[in-house]
Amino acid sequence: QVQVVESGGGLVQAGGSLRLSCTVSGLSFGSYAMGWFRQTPGKERQGVSCISWNGAYTDVVDSVKGRFTISRDNNKNTLDLQMNNLEPEDTAMYYCAAARVMACLGADNPGHFHYWGQGTQVTVSS
């Protein structure tokens, strides 16, 4: 059984930083692309960033480019999202997801992600 668990969310002031982490079990973590998504109430889930199986390729959506960085450690089965210079518009539930393909096919392309965590809340105050 695949388990995806996020951590690291919280409340932060605008301009601050947070680091989200995700651990995956029950899956050959190092073989698949991973991604981060976010969702606010009443809106569709939005892609944030994705990373290929070996970390060689990453993609981020324009709204977080230059502020968010995705990384992975295949030895520890962990995925991170470093979020800097946070804005109130970044407030959302953040989800980690595992694909069943090796390549990152675009940060805002949820169709190839099959395993999802329960999410961690990020709230940015102005």
Short mmCIF file of N, CA and C in Angstrom, two decimals:
data_model
loop_
_atom_site.label_atom_id
_atom_site.label_comp_id
_atom_site.label_asym_id
_atom_site.label_seq_id
_atom_site.Cartn_x
_atom_site.Cartn_y
_atom_site.Cartn_z
N GLN A 1 0.84 -1.19 0.00
CA GLN A 1 0.00 0.00 0.00
C GLN A 1 0.89 1.25 0.00
N VAL A 2 0.62 2.13 -0.92
CA VAL A 2 1.41 3.35 -1.03
C VAL A 2 0.89 4.39 -0.04
N GLN A 3 1.80 4.97 0.71
CA GLN A 3 1.45 6.05 1.62
C GLN A 3 2.29 7.28 1.30
N VAL A 4 1.60 8.41 1.23
CA VAL A 4 2.24 9.70 0.96
C VAL A 4 1.86 10.63 2.10
N VAL A 5 2.85 11.15 2.79
CA VAL A 5 2.58 11.95 3.98
C VAL A 5 3.35 13.27 3.90
N GLU A 6 2.59 14.38 3.96
CA GLU A 6 3.21 15.71 3.94
C GLU A 6 3.39 16.24 5.34
N SER A 7 4.34 17.14 5.49
CA SER A 7 4.55 17.83 6.76
C SER A 7 5.19 19.18 6.48
N GLY A 8 5.19 20.03 7.49
CA GLY A 8 5.91 21.29 7.38
C GLY A 8 5.05 22.52 7.16
N GLY A 9 3.75 22.33 7.00
CA GLY A 9 2.89 23.49 6.82
C GLY A 9 2.77 24.30 8.10
N GLY A 10 2.15 25.47 7.97
CA GLY A 10 1.96 26.30 9.14
C GLY A 10 1.55 27.71 8.77
N LEU A 11 1.63 28.58 9.76
CA LEU A 11 1.28 30.00 9.59
C LEU A 11 2.56 30.82 9.54
N VAL A 12 2.66 31.66 8.53
CA VAL A 12 3.85 32.48 8.38
C VAL A 12 3.45 33.84 7.86
N GLN A 13 4.22 34.85 8.17
CA GLN A 13 3.94 36.19 7.67
C GLN A 13 4.44 36.32 6.23
N ALA A 14 3.83 37.23 5.52
CA ALA A 14 4.27 37.50 4.15
C ALA A 14 5.75 37.86 4.15
N GLY A 15 6.45 37.31 3.17
CA GLY A 15 7.89 37.49 3.09
C GLY A 15 8.69 36.40 3.78
N GLY A 16 8.01 35.58 4.55
CA GLY A 16 8.68 34.51 5.27
C GLY A 16 8.89 33.27 4.43
N SER A 17 9.41 32.23 5.08
CA SER A 17 9.73 30.98 4.39
C SER A 17 9.16 29.79 5.14
N LEU A 18 8.89 28.75 4.39
CA LEU A 18 8.51 27.45 4.93
C LEU A 18 9.14 26.38 4.07
N ARG A 19 9.38 25.24 4.67
CA ARG A 19 9.88 24.09 3.93
C ARG A 19 8.93 22.92 4.15
N LEU A 20 8.30 22.49 3.09
CA LEU A 20 7.42 21.33 3.15
C LEU A 20 8.21 20.07 2.84
N SER A 21 7.83 18.99 3.50
CA SER A 21 8.45 17.70 3.24
C SER A 21 7.39 16.66 2.98
N CYS A 22 7.78 15.64 2.26
CA CYS A 22 6.87 14.55 1.94
C CYS A 22 7.66 13.25 2.00
N THR A 23 7.11 12.27 2.67
CA THR A 23 7.72 10.95 2.70
C THR A 23 6.79 9.96 2.01
N VAL A 24 7.37 9.02 1.31
CA VAL A 24 6.61 8.05 0.54
C VAL A 24 7.06 6.65 0.92
N SER A 25 6.11 5.76 1.11
CA SER A 25 6.41 4.36 1.37
C SER A 25 5.51 3.49 0.50
N GLY A 26 5.95 2.27 0.30
CA GLY A 26 5.17 1.34 -0.51
C GLY A 26 5.33 1.52 -1.99
N LEU A 27 6.30 2.30 -2.40
CA LEU A 27 6.52 2.62 -3.81
C LEU A 27 8.02 2.70 -4.03
N SER A 28 8.45 2.33 -5.22
CA SER A 28 9.85 2.50 -5.57
C SER A 28 10.09 3.98 -5.86
N PHE A 29 10.29 4.73 -4.78
CA PHE A 29 10.31 6.19 -4.84
C PHE A 29 11.25 6.72 -5.90
N GLY A 30 12.44 6.17 -5.97
CA GLY A 30 13.45 6.67 -6.87
C GLY A 30 13.19 6.40 -8.34
N SER A 31 12.10 5.74 -8.65
CA SER A 31 11.80 5.41 -10.04
C SER A 31 10.79 6.34 -10.68
N TYR A 32 10.18 7.21 -9.91
CA TYR A 32 9.05 7.98 -10.42
C TYR A 32 9.18 9.47 -10.16
N ALA A 33 8.54 10.23 -11.03
CA ALA A 33 8.44 11.67 -10.83
C ALA A 33 7.56 11.98 -9.62
N MET A 34 7.82 13.14 -9.05
CA MET A 34 7.04 13.60 -7.89
C MET A 34 6.59 15.03 -8.13
N GLY A 35 5.55 15.43 -7.42
CA GLY A 35 5.07 16.79 -7.61
C GLY A 35 4.43 17.36 -6.37
N TRP A 36 4.31 18.68 -6.39
CA TRP A 36 3.57 19.41 -5.36
C TRP A 36 2.42 20.14 -6.03
N PHE A 37 1.27 20.11 -5.38
CA PHE A 37 0.08 20.79 -5.85
C PHE A 37 -0.51 21.57 -4.69
N ARG A 38 -1.42 22.49 -5.00
CA ARG A 38 -2.09 23.22 -3.93
C ARG A 38 -3.53 23.50 -4.33
N GLN A 39 -4.34 23.72 -3.31
CA GLN A 39 -5.76 23.95 -3.55
C GLN A 39 -6.34 24.84 -2.47
N THR A 40 -7.17 25.77 -2.90
CA THR A 40 -7.92 26.60 -1.96
C THR A 40 -9.39 26.26 -2.11
N PRO A 41 -10.18 26.51 -1.07
CA PRO A 41 -11.60 26.13 -1.12
C PRO A 41 -12.32 26.73 -2.32
N GLY A 42 -13.06 25.89 -3.00
CA GLY A 42 -13.84 26.34 -4.14
C GLY A 42 -13.09 26.43 -5.44
N LYS A 43 -11.81 26.11 -5.41
CA LYS A 43 -11.00 26.19 -6.62
C LYS A 43 -10.41 24.83 -6.97
N GLU A 44 -10.04 24.66 -8.22
CA GLU A 44 -9.42 23.41 -8.65
C GLU A 44 -8.00 23.31 -8.11
N ARG A 45 -7.57 22.06 -7.97
CA ARG A 45 -6.20 21.83 -7.54
C ARG A 45 -5.25 22.36 -8.62
N GLN A 46 -4.22 23.06 -8.19
CA GLN A 46 -3.28 23.69 -9.09
C GLN A 46 -1.89 23.08 -8.90
N GLY A 47 -1.24 22.81 -10.01
CA GLY A 47 0.13 22.34 -9.92
C GLY A 47 1.05 23.44 -9.46
N VAL A 48 2.08 23.06 -8.69
CA VAL A 48 3.08 24.01 -8.21
C VAL A 48 4.44 23.70 -8.82
N SER A 49 4.86 22.44 -8.68
CA SER A 49 6.17 22.07 -9.16
C SER A 49 6.25 20.56 -9.29
N CYS A 50 7.11 20.10 -10.20
CA CYS A 50 7.35 18.67 -10.29
C CYS A 50 8.84 18.43 -10.55
N ILE A 51 9.24 17.18 -10.32
CA ILE A 51 10.65 16.82 -10.44
C ILE A 51 10.73 15.41 -11.00
N SER A 52 11.69 15.21 -11.89
CA SER A 52 11.84 13.90 -12.50
C SER A 52 12.40 12.89 -11.51
N TRP A 53 12.44 11.65 -11.91
CA TRP A 53 12.80 10.55 -11.02
C TRP A 53 14.16 10.71 -10.38
N ASN A 54 15.09 11.31 -11.12
CA ASN A 54 16.46 11.45 -10.59
C ASN A 54 16.79 12.89 -10.20
N GLY A 55 15.80 13.77 -10.26
CA GLY A 55 16.04 15.15 -9.88
C GLY A 55 16.69 16.00 -10.94
N ALA A 56 16.94 15.43 -12.11
CA ALA A 56 17.68 16.17 -13.13
C ALA A 56 16.84 17.25 -13.81
N TYR A 57 15.53 17.06 -13.77
CA TYR A 57 14.63 18.03 -14.41
C TYR A 57 13.56 18.45 -13.43
N THR A 58 13.34 19.75 -13.34
CA THR A 58 12.27 20.28 -12.52
C THR A 58 11.47 21.31 -13.32
N ASP A 59 10.27 21.52 -12.88
CA ASP A 59 9.41 22.54 -13.49
C ASP A 59 8.61 23.20 -12.39
N VAL A 60 8.40 24.49 -12.51
CA VAL A 60 7.57 25.23 -11.56
C VAL A 60 6.62 26.13 -12.35
N VAL A 61 5.48 26.39 -11.77
CA VAL A 61 4.54 27.30 -12.43
C VAL A 61 5.04 28.73 -12.27
N ASP A 62 4.61 29.59 -13.17
CA ASP A 62 5.12 30.95 -13.20
C ASP A 62 4.88 31.72 -11.90
N SER A 63 3.78 31.45 -11.24
CA SER A 63 3.42 32.21 -10.05
C SER A 63 4.37 32.00 -8.88
N VAL A 64 5.15 30.94 -8.91
CA VAL A 64 6.08 30.67 -7.81
C VAL A 64 7.53 30.62 -8.28
N LYS A 65 7.75 30.88 -9.55
CA LYS A 65 9.09 30.81 -10.09
C LYS A 65 10.01 31.81 -9.40
N GLY A 66 11.19 31.33 -9.03
CA GLY A 66 12.13 32.19 -8.32
C GLY A 66 11.92 32.24 -6.82
N ARG A 67 10.82 31.68 -6.35
CA ARG A 67 10.53 31.67 -4.91
C ARG A 67 10.47 30.25 -4.34
N PHE A 68 9.98 29.31 -5.10
CA PHE A 68 9.84 27.93 -4.63
C PHE A 68 10.86 27.04 -5.33
N THR A 69 11.41 26.09 -4.58
CA THR A 69 12.36 25.13 -5.14
C THR A 69 12.00 23.73 -4.69
N ILE A 70 11.88 22.84 -5.64
CA ILE A 70 11.58 21.44 -5.34
C ILE A 70 12.88 20.64 -5.34
N SER A 71 12.95 19.64 -4.45
CA SER A 71 14.12 18.78 -4.41
C SER A 71 13.71 17.42 -3.87
N ARG A 72 14.55 16.43 -4.09
CA ARG A 72 14.25 15.10 -3.60
C ARG A 72 15.52 14.40 -3.15
N ASP A 73 15.34 13.45 -2.23
CA ASP A 73 16.44 12.61 -1.76
C ASP A 73 15.97 11.17 -1.93
N ASN A 74 16.46 10.53 -2.95
CA ASN A 74 16.01 9.15 -3.23
C ASN A 74 16.52 8.14 -2.23
N ASN A 75 17.55 8.50 -1.49
CA ASN A 75 18.04 7.59 -0.45
C ASN A 75 17.12 7.59 0.77
N LYS A 76 16.44 8.70 0.97
CA LYS A 76 15.56 8.83 2.14
C LYS A 76 14.08 8.77 1.76
N ASN A 77 13.78 8.63 0.46
CA ASN A 77 12.38 8.62 -0.01
C ASN A 77 11.64 9.89 0.40
N THR A 78 12.30 11.02 0.25
CA THR A 78 11.68 12.27 0.65
C THR A 78 11.68 13.28 -0.49
N LEU A 79 10.66 14.10 -0.47
CA LEU A 79 10.50 15.20 -1.42
C LEU A 79 10.30 16.47 -0.61
N ASP A 80 10.97 17.54 -1.01
CA ASP A 80 10.85 18.80 -0.29
C ASP A 80 10.39 19.92 -1.23
N LEU A 81 9.81 20.94 -0.62
CA LEU A 81 9.48 22.16 -1.34
C LEU A 81 9.90 23.33 -0.45
N GLN A 82 10.95 24.00 -0.86
CA GLN A 82 11.40 25.19 -0.14
C GLN A 82 10.65 26.38 -0.69
N MET A 83 9.95 27.08 0.18
CA MET A 83 9.12 28.21 -0.23
C MET A 83 9.63 29.47 0.44
N ASN A 84 10.11 30.39 -0.36
CA ASN A 84 10.65 31.65 0.14
C ASN A 84 9.79 32.81 -0.33
N ASN A 85 9.95 33.92 0.37
CA ASN A 85 9.22 35.14 0.01
C ASN A 85 7.73 34.84 -0.21
N LEU A 86 7.16 34.21 0.76
CA LEU A 86 5.76 33.79 0.65
C LEU A 86 4.82 34.98 0.59
N GLU A 87 3.75 34.81 -0.16
CA GLU A 87 2.73 35.84 -0.35
C GLU A 87 1.39 35.32 0.15
N PRO A 88 0.50 36.21 0.54
CA PRO A 88 -0.83 35.76 0.98
C PRO A 88 -1.52 34.87 -0.06
N GLU A 89 -1.23 35.11 -1.33
CA GLU A 89 -1.84 34.31 -2.39
C GLU A 89 -1.34 32.87 -2.40
N ASP A 90 -0.29 32.58 -1.66
CA ASP A 90 0.22 31.21 -1.56
C ASP A 90 -0.54 30.38 -0.54
N THR A 91 -1.43 31.02 0.20
CA THR A 91 -2.23 30.30 1.19
C THR A 91 -3.06 29.23 0.51
N ALA A 92 -2.91 28.00 0.98
CA ALA A 92 -3.60 26.87 0.37
C ALA A 92 -3.26 25.59 1.13
N MET A 93 -3.99 24.54 0.80
CA MET A 93 -3.60 23.21 1.23
C MET A 93 -2.62 22.69 0.17
N TYR A 94 -1.49 22.21 0.63
CA TYR A 94 -0.45 21.73 -0.28
C TYR A 94 -0.41 20.21 -0.24
N TYR A 95 -0.38 19.62 -1.43
CA TYR A 95 -0.39 18.18 -1.58
C TYR A 95 0.86 17.68 -2.29
N CYS A 96 1.36 16.58 -1.80
CA CYS A 96 2.46 15.87 -2.45
C CYS A 96 1.85 14.72 -3.26
N ALA A 97 2.44 14.46 -4.41
CA ALA A 97 1.90 13.41 -5.26
C ALA A 97 3.03 12.65 -5.95
N ALA A 98 2.80 11.36 -6.13
CA ALA A 98 3.75 10.50 -6.82
C ALA A 98 3.16 10.04 -8.14
N ALA A 99 3.99 10.09 -9.17
CA ALA A 99 3.54 9.65 -10.49
C ALA A 99 3.86 8.18 -10.70
N ARG A 100 3.44 7.65 -11.84
CA ARG A 100 3.82 6.31 -12.25
C ARG A 100 4.62 6.37 -13.54
N VAL A 101 5.22 7.54 -13.75
CA VAL A 101 6.14 7.72 -14.86
C VAL A 101 7.41 8.34 -14.31
N MET A 102 8.48 8.26 -15.08
CA MET A 102 9.76 8.77 -14.59
C MET A 102 9.90 10.26 -14.81
N ALA A 103 9.28 10.75 -15.86
CA ALA A 103 9.50 12.14 -16.26
C ALA A 103 8.49 13.08 -15.60
N CYS A 104 8.96 14.28 -15.33
CA CYS A 104 8.07 15.38 -14.95
C CYS A 104 7.48 15.91 -16.25
N LEU A 105 6.18 15.79 -16.41
CA LEU A 105 5.52 16.17 -17.66
C LEU A 105 4.89 17.55 -17.59
N GLY A 106 5.36 18.36 -16.67
CA GLY A 106 4.83 19.71 -16.52
C GLY A 106 4.28 19.89 -15.13
N ALA A 107 4.59 21.03 -14.53
CA ALA A 107 4.22 21.26 -13.14
C ALA A 107 2.70 21.25 -12.94
N ASP A 108 1.97 21.77 -13.91
CA ASP A 108 0.52 21.85 -13.76
C ASP A 108 -0.16 20.79 -14.62
N ASN A 109 0.27 19.57 -14.43
CA ASN A 109 -0.26 18.46 -15.22
C ASN A 109 -0.55 17.30 -14.28
N PRO A 110 -1.68 17.37 -13.57
CA PRO A 110 -1.94 16.36 -12.54
C PRO A 110 -2.28 14.99 -13.07
N GLY A 111 -2.52 14.86 -14.36
CA GLY A 111 -3.03 13.61 -14.90
C GLY A 111 -2.13 12.41 -14.72
N HIS A 112 -0.81 12.64 -14.61
CA HIS A 112 0.07 11.50 -14.50
C HIS A 112 0.48 11.20 -13.06
N PHE A 113 -0.18 11.85 -12.11
CA PHE A 113 0.07 11.57 -10.70
C PHE A 113 -1.04 10.68 -10.15
N HIS A 114 -0.62 9.61 -9.47
CA HIS A 114 -1.60 8.61 -9.06
C HIS A 114 -1.72 8.43 -7.57
N TYR A 115 -0.73 8.85 -6.82
CA TYR A 115 -0.76 8.66 -5.38
C TYR A 115 -0.64 10.03 -4.71
N TRP A 116 -1.57 10.30 -3.81
CA TRP A 116 -1.68 11.62 -3.21
C TRP A 116 -1.68 11.54 -1.69
N GLY A 117 -1.08 12.56 -1.07
CA GLY A 117 -1.16 12.66 0.37
C GLY A 117 -2.43 13.38 0.80
N GLN A 118 -2.56 13.55 2.11
CA GLN A 118 -3.74 14.21 2.67
C GLN A 118 -3.60 15.73 2.71
N GLY A 119 -2.40 16.22 2.51
CA GLY A 119 -2.20 17.66 2.45
C GLY A 119 -1.69 18.26 3.74
N THR A 120 -1.05 19.41 3.61
CA THR A 120 -0.60 20.19 4.75
C THR A 120 -0.95 21.65 4.48
N GLN A 121 -1.52 22.31 5.47
CA GLN A 121 -2.02 23.66 5.27
C GLN A 121 -0.92 24.69 5.41
N VAL A 122 -0.87 25.59 4.45
CA VAL A 122 0.03 26.74 4.50
C VAL A 122 -0.81 28.00 4.52
N THR A 123 -0.59 28.82 5.51
CA THR A 123 -1.33 30.09 5.63
C THR A 123 -0.33 31.23 5.73
N VAL A 124 -0.46 32.19 4.84
CA VAL A 124 0.44 33.33 4.81
C VAL A 124 -0.37 34.58 5.15
N SER A 125 0.01 35.23 6.22
CA SER A 125 -0.70 36.43 6.66
C SER A 125 -0.04 37.67 6.08
N SER A 126 -0.86 38.67 5.84
CA SER A 126 -0.33 39.91 5.25
C SER A 126 0.09 40.90 6.32
#
